[in-house]
PDB file of C-alpha atoms and ligand atoms in Angstrom:
ATOM      1  CA  MET A  22       0.000   0.000   0.000  1.00 82.00           C
ATOM      2  CA  ASP A  23       1.507   3.321  -1.079  1.00 92.00           C
ATOM      3  CA  ALA A  24      -0.615   6.434  -0.544  1.00 94.00           C
ATOM      4  CA  ARG A  25       1.576   8.852  -2.550  1.00 97.00           C
ATOM      5  CA  PRO A  26      -0.054  10.423  -5.639  1.00 97.00           C
ATOM      6  CA  VAL A  27       0.739   9.619  -9.276  1.00 98.00           C
ATOM      7  CA  GLY A  28       2.122  12.560 -11.290  1.00 98.00           C
ATOM      8  CA  VAL A  29       0.870  13.217 -14.845  1.00 98.00           C
ATOM      9  CA  PHE A  30       2.009  15.945 -17.227  1.00 98.00           C
ATOM     10  CA  ASP A  31       1.430  17.354 -20.706  1.00 96.00           C
ATOM     11  CA  SER A  32       2.114  20.547 -22.632  1.00 94.00           C
ATOM     12  CA  GLY A  33      -1.484  21.595 -21.982  1.00 91.00           C
ATOM     13  CA  MET A  34      -4.894  19.944 -21.828  1.00 90.00           C
ATOM     14  CA  GLY A  35      -4.307  16.862 -23.994  1.00 91.00           C
ATOM     15  CA  GLY A  36      -2.969  14.767 -21.129  1.00 94.00           C
ATOM     16  CA  LEU A  37      -6.320  15.184 -19.374  1.00 94.00           C
ATOM     17  CA  THR A  38      -7.657  12.535 -21.771  1.00 92.00           C
ATOM     18  CA  VAL A  39      -5.060  10.159 -20.280  1.00 95.00           C
ATOM     19  CA  LEU A  40      -5.836  11.323 -16.748  1.00 95.00           C
ATOM     20  CA  HIS A  41      -9.536  10.650 -17.376  1.00 94.00           C
ATOM     21  CA  GLU A  42      -8.800   7.001 -18.229  1.00 94.00           C
ATOM     22  CA  CYS A  43      -6.436   6.717 -15.231  1.00 96.00           C
ATOM     23  CA  LEU A  44      -9.163   8.007 -12.892  1.00 95.00           C
ATOM     24  CA  VAL A  45     -11.590   5.425 -14.255  1.00 94.00           C
ATOM     25  CA  THR A  46      -9.087   2.548 -14.197  1.00 95.00           C
ATOM     26  CA  MET A  47      -7.532   3.419 -10.790  1.00 96.00           C
ATOM     27  CA  PRO A  48     -10.332   5.073  -8.795  1.00 95.00           C
ATOM     28  CA  ASN A  49      -8.496   4.686  -5.470  1.00 95.00           C
ATOM     29  CA  GLU A  50      -5.349   6.551  -6.501  1.00 97.00           C
ATOM     30  CA  ASP A  51      -4.582  10.261  -5.973  1.00 97.00           C
ATOM     31  CA  PHE A  52      -3.253  12.186  -8.983  1.00 97.00           C
ATOM     32  CA  VAL A  53      -1.479  15.495  -9.517  1.00 98.00           C
ATOM     33  CA  TYR A  54      -1.569  16.875 -13.073  1.00 97.00           C
ATOM     34  CA  LEU A  55       0.680  19.590 -14.487  1.00 98.00           C
ATOM     35  CA  GLY A  56      -0.211  21.291 -17.816  1.00 96.00           C
ATOM     36  CA  ASP A  57       2.589  23.457 -19.244  1.00 97.00           C
ATOM     37  CA  ALA A  58       0.144  25.815 -20.985  1.00 95.00           C
ATOM     38  CA  ALA A  59       2.588  28.747 -20.981  1.00 96.00           C
ATOM     39  CA  ARG A  60       4.858  26.844 -23.389  1.00 96.00           C
ATOM     40  CA  LEU A  61       2.210  25.029 -25.501  1.00 92.00           C
ATOM     41  CA  PRO A  62       2.507  23.791 -28.233  1.00 93.00           C
ATOM     42  CA  TYR A  63       5.494  21.470 -27.861  1.00 95.00           C
ATOM     43  CA  GLY A  64       5.000  19.819 -31.265  1.00 94.00           C
ATOM     44  CA  PRO A  65       6.778  22.430 -33.466  1.00 94.00           C
ATOM     45  CA  ARG A  66       9.731  22.851 -31.040  1.00 96.00           C
ATOM     46  CA  PRO A  67      13.170  21.233 -31.390  1.00 96.00           C
ATOM     47  CA  LEU A  68      13.508  17.901 -29.545  1.00 96.00           C
ATOM     48  CA  ASP A  69      16.257  19.326 -27.287  1.00 97.00           C
ATOM     49  CA  GLU A  70      14.004  22.079 -26.016  1.00 98.00           C
ATOM     50  CA  ILE A  71      11.120  19.664 -25.320  1.00 98.00           C
ATOM     51  CA  ARG A  72      13.612  17.430 -23.474  1.00 97.00           C
ATOM     52  CA  ARG A  73      14.607  20.354 -21.236  1.00 97.00           C
ATOM     53  CA  PHE A  74      10.945  21.195 -20.441  1.00 98.00           C
ATOM     54  CA  ALA A  75      10.231  17.534 -19.638  1.00 98.00           C
ATOM     55  CA  ARG A  76      13.228  17.354 -17.270  1.00 98.00           C
ATOM     56  CA  GLU A  77      12.012  20.448 -15.443  1.00 98.00           C
ATOM     57  CA  ILE A  78       8.459  19.179 -15.024  1.00 98.00           C
ATOM     58  CA  ALA A  79       9.420  15.634 -14.064  1.00 98.00           C
ATOM     59  CA  GLY A  80      11.929  16.983 -11.511  1.00 97.00           C
ATOM     60  CA  TYR A  81       9.254  19.292 -10.086  1.00 98.00           C
ATOM     61  CA  LEU A  82       6.720  16.452  -9.768  1.00 98.00           C
ATOM     62  CA  GLU A  83       9.296  14.198  -8.142  1.00 97.00           C
ATOM     63  CA  GLY A  84       9.914  17.008  -5.646  1.00 97.00           C
ATOM     64  CA  LEU A  85       6.182  16.966  -4.800  1.00 97.00           C
ATOM     65  CA  GLY A  86       6.580  13.339  -3.693  1.00 97.00           C
ATOM     66  CA  VAL A  87       4.816  11.414  -6.459  1.00 98.00           C
ATOM     67  CA  LYS A  88       5.360   7.631  -6.679  1.00 98.00           C
ATOM     68  CA  LEU A  89       5.253   7.309 -10.484  1.00 98.00           C
ATOM     69  CA  ILE A  90       5.147   9.799 -13.375  1.00 98.00           C
ATOM     70  CA  VAL A  91       3.072   9.452 -16.540  1.00 98.00           C
ATOM     71  CA  VAL A  92       4.364  11.539 -19.446  1.00 98.00           C
ATOM     72  CA  ALA A  93       0.904  12.113 -20.948  1.00 97.00           C
ATOM     73  CA  CYS A  94       2.279  13.866 -24.022  1.00 96.00           C
ATOM     74  CA  ASN A  95       3.515  12.023 -27.086  1.00 96.00           C
ATOM     75  CA  SER A  96       5.919  14.815 -28.018  1.00 96.00           C
ATOM     76  CA  ALA A  97       7.563  14.808 -24.556  1.00 97.00           C
ATOM     77  CA  THR A  98       7.610  10.986 -24.501  1.00 97.00           C
ATOM     78  CA  ALA A  99       9.225  10.930 -27.951  1.00 97.00           C
ATOM     79  CA  ALA A 100      11.840  13.531 -27.011  1.00 97.00           C
ATOM     80  CA  ALA A 101      12.646  12.698 -23.414  1.00 97.00           C
ATOM     81  CA  LEU A 102      11.442   9.373 -21.989  1.00 97.00           C
ATOM     82  CA  PRO A 103      14.778   7.464 -21.921  1.00 96.00           C
ATOM     83  CA  GLU A 104      16.611  10.459 -20.459  1.00 97.00           C
ATOM     84  CA  LEU A 105      13.953  10.984 -17.769  1.00 97.00           C
ATOM     85  CA  GLN A 106      14.138   7.310 -16.855  1.00 97.00           C
ATOM     86  CA  GLU A 107      17.905   7.586 -16.454  1.00 96.00           C
ATOM     87  CA  ARG A 108      17.772  10.752 -14.342  1.00 96.00           C
ATOM     88  CA  LEU A 109      14.857  10.179 -11.967  1.00 96.00           C
ATOM     89  CA  SER A 110      14.425   7.599  -9.263  1.00 95.00           C
ATOM     90  CA  VAL A 111      10.644   7.134  -9.530  1.00 97.00           C
ATOM     91  CA  PRO A 112       9.296   4.975 -12.397  1.00 97.00           C
ATOM     92  CA  ILE A 113       8.357   7.004 -15.506  1.00 97.00           C
ATOM     93  CA  MET A 114       5.958   5.796 -18.183  1.00 97.00           C
ATOM     94  CA  GLY A 115       5.160   7.299 -21.560  1.00 96.00           C
ATOM     95  CA  VAL A 116       2.299   7.018 -24.034  1.00 95.00           C
ATOM     96  CA  ILE A 117       4.142   5.717 -27.105  1.00 95.00           C
ATOM     97  CA  ALA A 118       5.075   2.116 -26.212  1.00 94.00           C
ATOM     98  CA  PRO A 119       1.505   1.107 -25.214  1.00 91.00           C
ATOM     99  CA  GLU A 120       0.107   2.506 -28.492  1.00 93.00           C
ATOM    100  CA  ALA A 121       2.783   0.968 -30.721  1.00 95.00           C
ATOM    101  CA  HIS A 122       2.105  -2.413 -29.134  1.00 94.00           C
ATOM    102  CA  ALA A 123      -1.679  -2.081 -29.484  1.00 94.00           C
ATOM    103  CA  ALA A 124      -1.362  -1.054 -33.160  1.00 96.00           C
ATOM    104  CA  VAL A 125       0.802  -4.049 -34.050  1.00 97.00           C
ATOM    105  CA  GLN A 126      -1.689  -6.329 -32.311  1.00 96.00           C
ATOM    106  CA  ALA A 127      -4.643  -4.730 -34.136  1.00 96.00           C
ATOM    107  CA  THR A 128      -3.454  -4.511 -37.743  1.00 98.00           C
ATOM    108  CA  ARG A 129      -4.577  -7.285 -40.101  1.00 98.00           C
ATOM    109  CA  ASN A 130      -2.945  -6.041 -43.309  1.00 98.00           C
ATOM    110  CA  ARG A 131       0.239  -4.898 -41.477  1.00 98.00           C
ATOM    111  CA  ARG A 132      -0.089  -1.307 -42.695  1.00 98.00           C
ATOM    112  CA  VAL A 133      -0.092   1.108 -39.779  1.00 98.00           C
ATOM    113  CA  GLY A 134      -0.460   4.898 -39.998  1.00 98.00           C
ATOM    114  CA  LEU A 135       0.437   7.552 -37.445  1.00 98.00           C
ATOM    115  CA  LEU A 136      -1.001  11.029 -36.908  1.00 97.00           C
ATOM    116  CA  ALA A 137       1.152  13.044 -34.485  1.00 97.00           C
ATOM    117  CA  THR A 138       3.011  16.310 -33.947  1.00 96.00           C
ATOM    118  CA  GLN A 139       6.114  17.191 -35.953  1.00 96.00           C
ATOM    119  CA  ALA A 140       8.358  16.459 -32.929  1.00 97.00           C
ATOM    120  CA  THR A 141       6.882  12.996 -32.445  1.00 97.00           C
ATOM    121  CA  VAL A 142       7.192  12.095 -36.126  1.00 97.00           C
ATOM    122  CA  GLU A 143      10.729  13.494 -36.308  1.00 96.00           C
ATOM    123  CA  SER A 144      11.890  11.485 -33.263  1.00 96.00           C
ATOM    124  CA  GLY A 145      11.269   8.166 -35.066  1.00 97.00           C
ATOM    125  CA  ARG A 146      10.211   6.514 -31.774  1.00 97.00           C
ATOM    126  CA  TYR A 147       7.037   4.891 -33.148  1.00 97.00           C
ATOM    127  CA  ALA A 148       8.916   3.421 -36.100  1.00 97.00           C
ATOM    128  CA  GLU A 149      11.493   1.841 -33.732  1.00 97.00           C
ATOM    129  CA  LEU A 150       8.895   0.404 -31.379  1.00 96.00           C
ATOM    130  CA  ILE A 151       6.649  -0.933 -34.136  1.00 97.00           C
ATOM    131  CA  ARG A 152       9.656  -2.591 -35.724  1.00 97.00           C
ATOM    132  CA  ALA A 153      10.608  -4.162 -32.391  1.00 97.00           C
ATOM    133  CA  HIS A 154       7.163  -5.812 -32.218  1.00 96.00           C
ATOM    134  CA  ASP A 155       6.845  -6.767 -35.930  1.00 97.00           C
ATOM    135  CA  ALA A 156       9.576  -5.869 -38.392  1.00 97.00           C
ATOM    136  CA  GLY A 157       7.226  -6.724 -41.284  1.00 98.00           C
ATOM    137  CA  VAL A 158       4.734  -3.932 -40.573  1.00 98.00           C
ATOM    138  CA  ARG A 159       4.746  -1.063 -43.101  1.00 98.00           C
ATOM    139  CA  PHE A 160       4.560   2.238 -41.270  1.00 98.00           C
ATOM    140  CA  PHE A 161       3.234   5.592 -42.575  1.00 98.00           C
ATOM    141  CA  PRO A 162       3.811   8.615 -40.251  1.00 98.00           C
ATOM    142  CA  VAL A 163       2.113  11.977 -40.938  1.00 98.00           C
ATOM    143  CA  ALA A 164       2.854  15.199 -39.015  1.00 97.00           C
ATOM    144  CA  CYS A 165      -0.234  17.298 -38.194  1.00 96.00           C
ATOM    145  CA  PRO A 166       0.875  20.831 -37.211  1.00 93.00           C
ATOM    146  CA  ARG A 167      -2.620  22.324 -37.573  1.00 94.00           C
ATOM    147  CA  LEU A 168      -4.565  20.038 -35.275  1.00 94.00           C
ATOM    148  CA  VAL A 169      -3.404  20.925 -31.721  1.00 91.00           C
ATOM    149  CA  PRO A 170      -4.110  24.697 -32.038  1.00 90.00           C
ATOM    150  CA  LEU A 171      -7.534  23.922 -33.559  1.00 93.00           C
ATOM    151  CA  ILE A 172      -8.355  21.479 -30.748  1.00 91.00           C
ATOM    152  CA  GLU A 173      -7.339  24.021 -28.060  1.00 85.00           C
ATOM    153  CA  SER A 174      -9.371  26.764 -29.805  1.00 87.00           C
ATOM    154  CA  ASP A 175     -12.875  27.854 -28.768  1.00 86.00           C
ATOM    155  CA  ASP A 176     -14.480  25.784 -31.506  1.00 90.00           C
ATOM    156  CA  PRO A 177     -12.695  22.429 -31.957  1.00 91.00           C
ATOM    157  CA  PHE A 178     -15.557  20.970 -34.000  1.00 92.00           C
ATOM    158  CA  ALA A 179     -15.514  23.653 -36.712  1.00 94.00           C
ATOM    159  CA  ALA A 180     -15.439  22.883 -40.448  1.00 96.00           C
ATOM    160  CA  GLU A 181     -11.776  23.916 -40.467  1.00 96.00           C
ATOM    161  CA  THR A 182     -10.903  20.983 -38.173  1.00 97.00           C
ATOM    162  CA  VAL A 183     -12.742  18.540 -40.443  1.00 97.00           C
ATOM    163  CA  GLU A 184     -10.836  19.916 -43.403  1.00 97.00           C
ATOM    164  CA  ALA A 185      -7.494  19.636 -41.542  1.00 97.00           C
ATOM    165  CA  VAL A 186      -8.272  16.021 -40.572  1.00 98.00           C
ATOM    166  CA  ARG A 187      -9.197  15.132 -44.182  1.00 98.00           C
ATOM    167  CA  GLU A 188      -5.871  16.552 -45.349  1.00 97.00           C
ATOM    168  CA  VAL A 189      -3.750  14.414 -42.967  1.00 98.00           C
ATOM    169  CA  ALA A 190      -5.938  11.318 -43.383  1.00 98.00           C
ATOM    170  CA  ALA A 191      -5.637  11.302 -47.192  1.00 98.00           C
ATOM    171  CA  PRO A 192      -2.119   9.775 -47.467  1.00 98.00           C
ATOM    172  CA  LEU A 193      -3.012   7.081 -44.905  1.00 98.00           C
ATOM    173  CA  LYS A 194      -6.156   6.154 -46.817  1.00 97.00           C
ATOM    174  CA  ARG A 195      -4.164   6.025 -50.067  1.00 97.00           C
ATOM    175  CA  ALA A 196      -1.620   3.734 -48.375  1.00 98.00           C
ATOM    176  CA  GLY A 197      -4.460   1.391 -47.323  1.00 97.00           C
ATOM    177  CA  CYS A 198      -3.696   1.516 -43.573  1.00 98.00           C
ATOM    178  CA  ASP A 199      -6.221  -0.562 -41.622  1.00 98.00           C
ATOM    179  CA  THR A 200      -4.915   0.790 -38.299  1.00 98.00           C
ATOM    180  CA  VAL A 201      -4.095   4.403 -37.426  1.00 97.00           C
ATOM    181  CA  ILE A 202      -2.325   5.482 -34.245  1.00 97.00           C
ATOM    182  CA  LEU A 203      -3.564   8.794 -32.869  1.00 96.00           C
ATOM    183  CA  GLY A 204      -0.187   9.731 -31.500  1.00 95.00           C
ATOM    184  CA  CYS A 205      -1.090  12.928 -29.674  1.00 94.00           C
ATOM    185  CA  THR A 206      -3.004  13.100 -26.422  1.00 91.00           C
ATOM    186  CA  HIS A 207      -5.077  15.998 -27.780  1.00 91.00           C
ATOM    187  CA  PHE A 208      -6.672  13.898 -30.521  1.00 93.00           C
ATOM    188  CA  PRO A 209      -9.308  11.954 -28.525  1.00 89.00           C
ATOM    189  CA  LEU A 210     -11.194  15.203 -28.178  1.00 90.00           C
ATOM    190  CA  ILE A 211     -12.030  15.157 -31.889  1.00 93.00           C
ATOM    191  CA  ARG A 212     -12.692  11.413 -31.954  1.00 91.00           C
ATOM    192  CA  PRO A 213     -16.047  11.790 -33.783  1.00 92.00           C
ATOM    193  CA  ILE A 214     -14.407  13.736 -36.637  1.00 96.00           C
ATOM    194  CA  LEU A 215     -11.558  11.239 -36.925  1.00 96.00           C
ATOM    195  CA  GLN A 216     -13.919   8.277 -36.897  1.00 95.00           C
ATOM    196  CA  ARG A 217     -16.144   9.768 -39.581  1.00 95.00           C
ATOM    197  CA  VAL A 218     -13.219  10.656 -41.843  1.00 97.00           C
ATOM    198  CA  PHE A 219     -11.534   7.235 -41.544  1.00 97.00           C
ATOM    199  CA  GLY A 220     -14.731   5.142 -41.489  1.00 95.00           C
ATOM    200  CA  ARG A 221     -15.583   2.011 -39.505  1.00 93.00           C
ATOM    201  CA  ASP A 222     -13.077  -0.292 -41.200  1.00 93.00           C
ATOM    202  CA  VAL A 223     -10.061   1.570 -39.849  1.00 97.00           C
ATOM    203  CA  GLU A 224      -9.037   0.777 -36.277  1.00 96.00           C
ATOM    204  CA  LEU A 225      -8.070   3.951 -34.394  1.00 96.00           C
ATOM    205  CA  VAL A 226      -5.590   3.428 -31.556  1.00 94.00           C
ATOM    206  CA  PHE A 227      -5.727   5.978 -28.728  1.00 90.00           C
ATOM    207  CA  SER A 228      -3.069   6.223 -26.037  1.00 85.00           C
ATOM    208  CA  ALA A 229      -5.333   6.950 -23.087  1.00 90.00           C
ATOM    209  CA  GLU A 230      -6.868   3.509 -22.537  1.00 87.00           C
ATOM    210  CA  GLU A 231      -3.681   1.564 -23.325  1.00 85.00           C
ATOM    211  CA  THR A 232      -1.586   3.781 -21.046  1.00 93.00           C
ATOM    212  CA  ALA A 233      -4.015   3.671 -18.107  1.00 95.00           C
ATOM    213  CA  ARG A 234      -4.003  -0.123 -18.269  1.00 93.00           C
ATOM    214  CA  GLU A 235      -0.184  -0.214 -18.210  1.00 93.00           C
ATOM    215  CA  VAL A 236       0.037   2.269 -15.324  1.00 96.00           C
ATOM    216  CA  SER A 237      -2.420   0.227 -13.285  1.00 96.00           C
ATOM    217  CA  GLU A 238      -0.530  -3.028 -13.934  1.00 95.00           C
ATOM    218  CA  THR A 239       2.795  -1.368 -13.134  1.00 96.00           C
ATOM    219  CA  LEU A 240       1.548  -0.013  -9.792  1.00 97.00           C
ATOM    220  CA  ALA A 241       0.196  -3.443  -8.873  1.00 95.00           C
ATOM    221  CA  ARG A 242       3.341  -5.339  -9.882  1.00 96.00           C
ATOM    222  CA  LYS A 243       5.683  -2.914  -8.160  1.00 96.00           C
ATOM    223  CA  ARG A 244       3.454  -3.016  -5.062  1.00 95.00           C
ATOM    224  CA  LEU A 245       2.908   0.716  -5.289  1.00 96.00           C
ATOM    225  CA  ALA A 246      -0.902   0.614  -5.552  1.00 95.00           C
ATOM    226  CA  ASN A 247      -3.058   2.406  -3.011  1.00 94.00           C
ATOM    227  CA  ALA A 248      -5.181  -0.223  -1.303  1.00 83.00           C
ATOM    228  CA  ARG A 249      -7.684   2.120   0.378  1.00 80.00           C
ATOM    229  CA  LYS A 250     -11.360   1.667  -0.439  1.00 81.00           C
ATOM    230  CA  HIS A 251     -12.580   5.242  -0.987  1.00 84.00           C
ATOM    231  CA  GLU A 252     -12.212   7.353  -4.127  1.00 90.00           C
ATOM    232  CA  GLY A 253      -8.906   9.147  -4.633  1.00 94.00           C
ATOM    233  CA  GLU A 254      -8.407  12.877  -5.173  1.00 93.00           C
ATOM    234  CA  TYR A 255      -6.918  14.817  -8.057  1.00 94.00           C
ATOM    235  CA  ARG A 256      -5.385  18.269  -8.298  1.00 95.00           C
ATOM    236  CA  PHE A 257      -4.171  20.522 -11.086  1.00 97.00           C
ATOM    237  CA  LEU A 258      -1.197  22.769 -11.684  1.00 98.00           C
ATOM    238  CA  THR A 259      -0.567  24.947 -14.724  1.00 98.00           C
ATOM    239  CA  THR A 260       2.111  27.337 -15.921  1.00 98.00           C
ATOM    240  CA  GLY A 261      -0.628  29.268 -17.781  1.00 96.00           C
ATOM    241  CA  ASP A 262      -3.811  31.000 -16.652  1.00 95.00           C
ATOM    242  CA  PRO A 263      -5.600  28.881 -13.989  1.00 96.00           C
ATOM    243  CA  ALA A 264      -9.080  30.227 -14.873  1.00 93.00           C
ATOM    244  CA  GLN A 265      -8.639  29.336 -18.533  1.00 91.00           C
ATOM    245  CA  PHE A 266      -7.258  25.931 -17.617  1.00 93.00           C
ATOM    246  CA  ARG A 267     -10.289  25.268 -15.412  1.00 92.00           C
ATOM    247  CA  SER A 268     -12.864  26.236 -18.023  1.00 87.00           C
ATOM    248  CA  MET A 269     -11.222  24.453 -20.952  1.00 88.00           C
ATOM    249  CA  GLY A 270      -9.976  21.512 -18.904  1.00 91.00           C
ATOM    250  CA  ALA A 271     -13.449  20.200 -18.137  1.00 86.00           C
ATOM    251  CA  ARG A 272     -13.946  19.614 -21.876  1.00 82.00           C
ATOM    252  CA  PHE A 273     -10.949  17.282 -21.953  1.00 83.00           C
ATOM    253  CA  LEU A 274     -11.389  15.642 -18.545  1.00 88.00           C
ATOM    254  CA  GLN A 275     -15.188  15.416 -18.697  1.00 83.00           C
ATOM    255  CA  LEU A 276     -15.205  15.723 -14.916  1.00 85.00           C
ATOM    256  CA  PRO A 277     -15.200  18.810 -12.673  1.00 86.00           C
ATOM    257  CA  LEU A 278     -11.744  20.291 -12.171  1.00 88.00           C
ATOM    258  CA  GLY A 279     -11.998  22.231  -8.905  1.00 85.00           C
ATOM    259  CA  GLU A 280      -9.069  24.456  -7.931  1.00 88.00           C
ATOM    260  CA  VAL A 281      -6.202  24.986 -10.389  1.00 96.00           C
ATOM    261  CA  GLU A 282      -2.896  26.305  -8.996  1.00 97.00           C
ATOM    262  CA  ARG A 283      -0.355  28.308 -10.942  1.00 98.00           C
ATOM    263  CA  VAL A 284       3.298  27.196 -11.067  1.00 97.00           C
ATOM    264  CA  ALA A 285       5.945  29.749 -12.028  1.00 97.00           C
ATOM    265  CA  LEU A 286       8.282  28.765 -14.874  1.00 97.00           C
ATOM    266  CA  ALA A 287      11.197  29.853 -12.662  1.00 96.00           C
ATOM    267  CA  ASP A 288      10.223  27.161 -10.112  1.00 96.00           C
ATOM    268  CA  LEU A 289      10.159  24.526 -12.831  1.00 96.00           C
ATOM    269  CA  GLU A 290      13.524  25.653 -14.168  1.00 95.00           C
ATOM    270  CA  ARG A 291      15.049  25.288 -10.694  1.00 95.00           C
ATOM    271  CA  SER A 292      13.696  21.728 -10.384  1.00 95.00           C
ATOM    272  CA  ALA A 293      15.169  20.275 -13.613  1.00 94.00           C
ATOM    273  CA  ALA A 294      16.179  16.627 -13.181  1.00 88.00           C
TER     274      ALA A 294
HETATM  275  N1  LIG B 642      -0.409  16.701 -26.357  1.00 71.99           N
HETATM  276  C1  LIG B 642       0.912  16.724 -26.893  1.00 71.99           C
HETATM  277  C2  LIG B 642       1.251  15.421 -27.575  1.00 71.99           C
HETATM  278  O1  LIG B 642       0.716  14.441 -27.198  1.00 71.99           O
HETATM  279  C3  LIG B 642       1.302  17.753 -27.850  1.00 71.99           C
HETATM  280  C4  LIG B 642       0.613  18.931 -28.168  1.00 71.99           C
HETATM  281  C5  LIG B 642       1.643  20.004 -28.376  1.00 71.99           C
HETATM  282  O2  LIG B 642       2.018  20.605 -27.369  1.00 71.99           O
HETATM  283  O3  LIG B 642       2.053  20.217 -29.530  1.00 71.99           O
HETATM  284  O4  LIG B 642       2.057  15.342 -28.454  1.00 71.99           O
END
């Protein structure tokens, strides 16, 4: 029995889709979530810079006394996961390995597509992990620079988003992919658009469910799970505007957010792992 909270972080709101699944899968655990809204988006940034941000946030969360950290951002996972694992003493899990594994299991024609940020595509992490599971899978990555800003806008379901999704889906449809990895934690929010554009025959793989399952199994196997019977608590930190985080966050979490605390970038910088 370990009553410490689990830390979760993302560049902004996207990781709340992962947190949502974690809250459902591990109702007894406490969680602390940090959204780095002041520096969103991560996707167009160089991998080195994203790595530095991830080291700051992970170091800060470790300082708060968390027992495990979930990097609920594909871009930060792609850029920084191995380095974070080397530098920190608590276990750190990302969102890429669970999705790559699920996609290889799901594909029937061994043609897998990826929609993700530029940083994630550029890192090549999905290609490596898919190859490790099945070297015969043909892999088609597509960078989607327009989607995250549209999803964080006031109207994520506008015609412009549908048009942007059609544009990135086209090469994957031409390649005949029967499985598409949604390699960005923001994408579940536009699930209905993605499902309509790809159609029923294409299997969409989301990180949230796969990751929550792995986190839960890891806590149990490492004997870090919280054995209490009542529901756990969750709290939120942001480097951006707490009021904006609260109002927009509910859309991603689909649960009430409560208080949101602000963290100064200077405090994160001091905490770098
Ligand atoms: N949610 C993040 C991801 O999963 C990225 C969004 C961004 O900051 O560009 O990649």
